[in-house]
Amino acid sequence: SPSINLTAPVPKVGVAVFLLKGKKLLLGRRLSAIGNRTFALPGGHLEFGESFEECAAREVKEETGLDIGNIEYLTVTNNVLLKEVKPIHIVCIFMRAMVADPQQQPLNVEPEKCDGWDWYDWDDLPKPLFGPLENMVQSGFNPFPAS
Ligand SMILES: CC(C)CCOP(=O)(O)OP(=O)(O)O
Ligand SMILES: [Mg+2]
Ligand SMILES: [Mg+2]
Ligand SMILES: [Mg+2]
């Protein structure tokens, strides 16, 4: 019989969105088995048949109520998070977008999964950051358009 590997969960695909407003970006403290109480971008699992842009818009709407535009692919990173309560391997697709209406403020639509959203300055990020975002920051990647 084929051996079933019960320890190594399959890598997951996540889409995370740098929602930019001037020099600020939207972050929320996660309340989740994955990255609990760390500050993360809005985003989530890529669902069957979705484009990266469709997933970005859906997850941001589901989590913050915000409508986004100018959605563009930035980069993809490979994150093996062994310090998590349950080790997890996430291929993270990072997208960039702008709020459709700069006056629209985020709502905490899923309070069981997020402690609340707020705009943070890229040069003054809260800690601790969620693994994939921390790896991204450590790598020196700059998500902002070249001014
Ligand atoms: C990015 C990666 C952790 C994939 C899962 O993200 P997530 O826990 O925010 O997932 P959902 O928003 O889809 O529930
Ligand atoms: Mg979600
Ligand atoms: Mg989801
Ligand atoms: Mg999410």
PDB file of C-alpha atoms and ligand atoms in Angstrom:
ATOM      1  CA  SER A   1       0.000   0.000   0.000  1.00  0.00           C
ATOM      2  CA  PRO A   2       1.316   3.480  -0.754  1.00  0.00           C
ATOM      3  CA  SER A   3       2.930   5.083   2.291  1.00  0.00           C
ATOM      4  CA  ILE A   4       0.878   8.054   3.486  1.00  0.00           C
ATOM      5  CA  ASN A   5       3.050  10.873   4.743  1.00  0.00           C
ATOM      6  CA  LEU A   6       1.111  12.212   7.723  1.00  0.00           C
ATOM      7  CA  THR A   7       3.708  14.777   8.693  1.00  0.00           C
ATOM      8  CA  ALA A   8       4.350  16.870   5.603  1.00  0.00           C
ATOM      9  CA  PRO A   9       1.260  18.892   4.615  1.00  0.00           C
ATOM     10  CA  VAL A  10       1.179  19.890   0.950  1.00  0.00           C
ATOM     11  CA  PRO A  11       2.348  23.402   0.106  1.00  0.00           C
ATOM     12  CA  LYS A  12      -0.511  25.928  -0.007  1.00  0.00           C
ATOM     13  CA  VAL A  13      -0.951  28.840  -2.376  1.00  0.00           C
ATOM     14  CA  GLY A  14      -1.796  32.198  -0.830  1.00  0.00           C
ATOM     15  CA  VAL A  15      -2.429  35.579  -2.456  1.00  0.00           C
ATOM     16  CA  ALA A  16      -1.441  38.606  -0.358  1.00  0.00           C
ATOM     17  CA  VAL A  17      -2.277  42.179  -1.346  1.00  0.00           C
ATOM     18  CA  PHE A  18      -0.171  45.297  -0.793  1.00  0.00           C
ATOM     19  CA  LEU A  19      -3.081  47.746  -0.639  1.00  0.00           C
ATOM     20  CA  LEU A  20      -1.290  51.082  -0.920  1.00  0.00           C
ATOM     21  CA  LYS A  21      -2.442  54.576   0.035  1.00  0.00           C
ATOM     22  CA  GLY A  22       0.378  57.097  -0.383  1.00  0.00           C
ATOM     23  CA  LYS A  23       3.319  55.717   1.626  1.00  0.00           C
ATOM     24  CA  LYS A  24       0.993  53.619   3.758  1.00  0.00           C
ATOM     25  CA  LEU A  25      -0.294  50.063   3.423  1.00  0.00           C
ATOM     26  CA  LEU A  26      -3.111  48.119   5.058  1.00  0.00           C
ATOM     27  CA  LEU A  27      -2.204  45.564   7.729  1.00  0.00           C
ATOM     28  CA  GLY A  28      -4.267  43.548  10.195  1.00  0.00           C
ATOM     29  CA  ARG A  29      -3.283  41.416  13.184  1.00  0.00           C
ATOM     30  CA  ARG A  30      -4.229  37.822  12.391  1.00  0.00           C
ATOM     31  CA  LEU A  31      -6.325  35.736  14.738  1.00  0.00           C
ATOM     32  CA  SER A  32      -5.649  32.388  13.126  1.00  0.00           C
ATOM     33  CA  ALA A  33      -3.870  29.057  13.586  1.00  0.00           C
ATOM     34  CA  ILE A  34      -1.493  30.353  10.883  1.00  0.00           C
ATOM     35  CA  GLY A  35       0.515  33.349  12.074  1.00  0.00           C
ATOM     36  CA  ASN A  36      -1.658  34.037  15.101  1.00  0.00           C
ATOM     37  CA  ARG A  37      -1.363  37.642  16.382  1.00  0.00           C
ATOM     38  CA  THR A  38       1.115  38.671  13.684  1.00  0.00           C
ATOM     39  CA  PHE A  39       0.508  41.648  11.372  1.00  0.00           C
ATOM     40  CA  ALA A  40      -0.344  40.593   7.828  1.00  0.00           C
ATOM     41  CA  LEU A  41      -1.571  41.936   4.507  1.00  0.00           C
ATOM     42  CA  PRO A  42      -5.151  41.150   3.518  1.00  0.00           C
ATOM     43  CA  GLY A  43      -5.301  37.981   1.432  1.00  0.00           C
ATOM     44  CA  GLY A  44      -5.965  34.275   1.455  1.00  0.00           C
ATOM     45  CA  HIS A  45      -6.064  30.941  -0.300  1.00  0.00           C
ATOM     46  CA  LEU A  46      -6.237  30.928  -4.086  1.00  0.00           C
ATOM     47  CA  GLU A  47      -9.466  29.116  -4.923  1.00  0.00           C
ATOM     48  CA  PHE A  48     -10.076  26.782  -7.863  1.00  0.00           C
ATOM     49  CA  GLY A  49     -10.209  28.520 -11.230  1.00  0.00           C
ATOM     50  CA  GLU A  50      -9.389  32.011  -9.904  1.00  0.00           C
ATOM     51  CA  SER A  51      -6.935  34.389 -11.499  1.00  0.00           C
ATOM     52  CA  PHE A  52      -4.476  36.053  -9.118  1.00  0.00           C
ATOM     53  CA  GLU A  53      -6.297  39.365  -9.647  1.00  0.00           C
ATOM     54  CA  GLU A  54      -9.723  37.827  -8.961  1.00  0.00           C
ATOM     55  CA  CYS A  55      -8.424  36.230  -5.753  1.00  0.00           C
ATOM     56  CA  ALA A  56      -6.867  39.526  -4.622  1.00  0.00           C
ATOM     57  CA  ALA A  57     -10.085  41.483  -5.165  1.00  0.00           C
ATOM     58  CA  ARG A  58     -12.244  38.750  -3.541  1.00  0.00           C
ATOM     59  CA  GLU A  59     -10.091  38.321  -0.431  1.00  0.00           C
ATOM     60  CA  VAL A  60      -9.737  42.073   0.151  1.00  0.00           C
ATOM     61  CA  LYS A  61     -13.503  42.506  -0.231  1.00  0.00           C
ATOM     62  CA  GLU A  62     -14.266  39.528   2.048  1.00  0.00           C
ATOM     63  CA  GLU A  63     -11.872  40.689   4.761  1.00  0.00           C
ATOM     64  CA  THR A  64     -12.073  44.510   4.629  1.00  0.00           C
ATOM     65  CA  GLY A  65     -15.144  45.418   2.569  1.00  0.00           C
ATOM     66  CA  LEU A  66     -12.872  47.536   0.346  1.00  0.00           C
ATOM     67  CA  ASP A  67     -13.127  47.630  -3.445  1.00  0.00           C
ATOM     68  CA  ILE A  68      -9.728  47.693  -5.140  1.00  0.00           C
ATOM     69  CA  GLY A  69      -8.374  48.561  -8.567  1.00  0.00           C
ATOM     70  CA  ASN A  70      -5.073  48.781 -10.435  1.00  0.00           C
ATOM     71  CA  ILE A  71      -4.344  45.212  -9.302  1.00  0.00           C
ATOM     72  CA  GLU A  72      -0.958  44.034 -10.517  1.00  0.00           C
ATOM     73  CA  TYR A  73       1.329  41.079  -9.878  1.00  0.00           C
ATOM     74  CA  LEU A  74       4.469  41.947  -7.879  1.00  0.00           C
ATOM     75  CA  THR A  75       6.353  38.775  -7.004  1.00  0.00           C
ATOM     76  CA  VAL A  76       6.071  35.261  -5.577  1.00  0.00           C
ATOM     77  CA  THR A  77       7.923  33.847  -2.577  1.00  0.00           C
ATOM     78  CA  ASN A  78       8.432  30.399  -1.095  1.00  0.00           C
ATOM     79  CA  ASN A  79       7.812  30.277   2.664  1.00  0.00           C
ATOM     80  CA  VAL A  80       8.459  27.192   4.764  1.00  0.00           C
ATOM     81  CA  LEU A  81       7.186  28.268   8.199  1.00  0.00           C
ATOM     82  CA  LEU A  82       8.489  25.713  10.679  1.00  0.00           C
ATOM     83  CA  LYS A  83       7.995  27.862  13.805  1.00  0.00           C
ATOM     84  CA  GLU A  84       4.213  27.833  13.396  1.00  0.00           C
ATOM     85  CA  VAL A  85       2.143  25.741  15.813  1.00  0.00           C
ATOM     86  CA  LYS A  86       1.505  23.536  12.778  1.00  0.00           C
ATOM     87  CA  PRO A  87       4.391  23.728  10.275  1.00  0.00           C
ATOM     88  CA  ILE A  88       3.142  25.114   6.972  1.00  0.00           C
ATOM     89  CA  HIS A  89       4.634  25.666   3.506  1.00  0.00           C
ATOM     90  CA  ILE A  90       3.115  28.635   1.679  1.00  0.00           C
ATOM     91  CA  VAL A  91       3.806  29.758  -1.854  1.00  0.00           C
ATOM     92  CA  CYS A  92       2.790  33.417  -1.508  1.00  0.00           C
ATOM     93  CA  ILE A  93       1.782  35.452  -4.549  1.00  0.00           C
ATOM     94  CA  PHE A  94       2.133  39.162  -3.741  1.00  0.00           C
ATOM     95  CA  MET A  95      -0.121  41.601  -5.568  1.00  0.00           C
ATOM     96  CA  ARG A  96      -0.286  45.415  -5.431  1.00  0.00           C
ATOM     97  CA  ALA A  97      -3.504  47.406  -5.622  1.00  0.00           C
ATOM     98  CA  MET A  98      -5.089  50.765  -4.793  1.00  0.00           C
ATOM     99  CA  VAL A  99      -8.380  51.396  -3.038  1.00  0.00           C
ATOM    100  CA  ALA A 100     -11.017  52.361  -5.608  1.00  0.00           C
ATOM    101  CA  ASP A 101     -12.273  55.169  -3.334  1.00  0.00           C
ATOM    102  CA  PRO A 102      -9.548  56.729  -1.111  1.00  0.00           C
ATOM    103  CA  GLN A 103     -12.277  57.897   1.254  1.00  0.00           C
ATOM    104  CA  GLN A 104     -13.498  54.308   1.858  1.00  0.00           C
ATOM    105  CA  GLN A 105     -12.222  52.992   5.202  1.00  0.00           C
ATOM    106  CA  PRO A 106     -11.702  49.277   5.921  1.00  0.00           C
ATOM    107  CA  LEU A 107     -14.210  47.308   7.979  1.00  0.00           C
ATOM    108  CA  ASN A 108     -13.173  44.317  10.104  1.00  0.00           C
ATOM    109  CA  VAL A 109     -15.549  41.950   8.307  1.00  0.00           C
ATOM    110  CA  GLU A 110     -14.118  38.754   9.842  1.00  0.00           C
ATOM    111  CA  PRO A 111     -13.423  39.705  13.493  1.00  0.00           C
ATOM    112  CA  GLU A 112     -12.866  36.032  14.323  1.00  0.00           C
ATOM    113  CA  LYS A 113      -9.888  35.993  11.920  1.00  0.00           C
ATOM    114  CA  CYS A 114      -8.516  39.518  12.299  1.00  0.00           C
ATOM    115  CA  ASP A 115      -8.067  41.904  15.224  1.00  0.00           C
ATOM    116  CA  GLY A 116      -8.687  44.945  12.998  1.00  0.00           C
ATOM    117  CA  TRP A 117      -7.236  46.746   9.962  1.00  0.00           C
ATOM    118  CA  ASP A 118      -5.169  49.909   9.969  1.00  0.00           C
ATOM    119  CA  TRP A 119      -2.934  51.920   7.641  1.00  0.00           C
ATOM    120  CA  TYR A 120       0.788  51.721   8.476  1.00  0.00           C
ATOM    121  CA  ASP A 121       3.811  53.599   7.169  1.00  0.00           C
ATOM    122  CA  TRP A 122       6.199  51.339   5.245  1.00  0.00           C
ATOM    123  CA  ASP A 123       9.081  52.886   7.209  1.00  0.00           C
ATOM    124  CA  ASP A 124       7.387  52.193  10.557  1.00  0.00           C
ATOM    125  CA  LEU A 125       5.828  48.736  10.372  1.00  0.00           C
ATOM    126  CA  PRO A 126       4.242  47.084  13.418  1.00  0.00           C
ATOM    127  CA  LYS A 127       5.757  43.924  14.906  1.00  0.00           C
ATOM    128  CA  PRO A 128       5.675  40.996  14.698  1.00  0.00           C
ATOM    129  CA  LEU A 129       5.001  40.638  11.001  1.00  0.00           C
ATOM    130  CA  PHE A 130       3.472  37.467   9.526  1.00  0.00           C
ATOM    131  CA  GLY A 131       6.147  35.109   8.167  1.00  0.00           C
ATOM    132  CA  PRO A 132       5.811  35.683   4.419  1.00  0.00           C
ATOM    133  CA  LEU A 133       5.706  39.473   4.916  1.00  0.00           C
ATOM    134  CA  GLU A 134       8.659  39.393   7.331  1.00  0.00           C
ATOM    135  CA  ASN A 135      10.673  37.393   4.764  1.00  0.00           C
ATOM    136  CA  MET A 136       9.686  39.923   2.101  1.00  0.00           C
ATOM    137  CA  VAL A 137      10.765  42.918   4.254  1.00  0.00           C
ATOM    138  CA  GLN A 138      14.045  41.201   5.201  1.00  0.00           C
ATOM    139  CA  SER A 139      14.764  40.666   1.509  1.00  0.00           C
ATOM    140  CA  GLY A 140      14.639  44.447   0.966  1.00  0.00           C
ATOM    141  CA  PHE A 141      11.748  44.197  -1.499  1.00  0.00           C
ATOM    142  CA  ASN A 142       9.943  47.515  -1.988  1.00  0.00           C
ATOM    143  CA  PRO A 143       6.267  47.120  -2.983  1.00  0.00           C
ATOM    144  CA  PHE A 144       5.740  50.810  -3.808  1.00  0.00           C
ATOM    145  CA  PRO A 145       5.725  52.071  -7.395  1.00  0.00           C
ATOM    146  CA  ALA A 146       8.889  53.940  -8.334  1.00  0.00           C
ATOM    147  CA  SER A 147       7.957  57.560  -7.636  1.00  0.00           C
TER     148      SER A 147
HETATM  149  C1  LIG B   1      -1.183  33.427   2.776  1.00  0.00           C
HETATM  150  C2  LIG B   1      -1.516  32.128   3.394  1.00  0.00           C
HETATM  151  C3  LIG B   1      -1.407  32.065   4.855  1.00  0.00           C
HETATM  152  C4  LIG B   1      -2.761  31.536   2.866  1.00  0.00           C
HETATM  153  C5  LIG B   1      -3.872  31.538   3.806  1.00  0.00           C
HETATM  154  O1  LIG B   1      -4.210  32.860   4.188  1.00  0.00           O
HETATM  155  P1  LIG B   1      -5.403  33.057   5.158  1.00  0.00           P
HETATM  156  O2  LIG B   1      -5.204  32.255   6.382  1.00  0.00           O
HETATM  157  O3  LIG B   1      -5.587  34.535   5.330  1.00  0.00           O
HETATM  158  O4  LIG B   1      -6.616  32.411   4.352  1.00  0.00           O
HETATM  159  P2  LIG B   1      -8.088  32.890   4.097  1.00  0.00           P
HETATM  160  O5  LIG B   1      -8.099  34.406   4.110  1.00  0.00           O
HETATM  161  O6  LIG B   1      -8.429  32.354   2.715  1.00  0.00           O
HETATM  162  O7  LIG B   1      -8.904  32.314   5.183  1.00  0.00           O
HETATM  163 MG    MG B   2      -9.784  35.548   3.630  1.00  0.00          MG
HETATM  164 MG    MG B   3     -10.080  32.627   1.652  1.00  0.00          MG
HETATM  165 MG    MG B   4      -6.934  35.881   4.904  1.00  0.00          MG
END
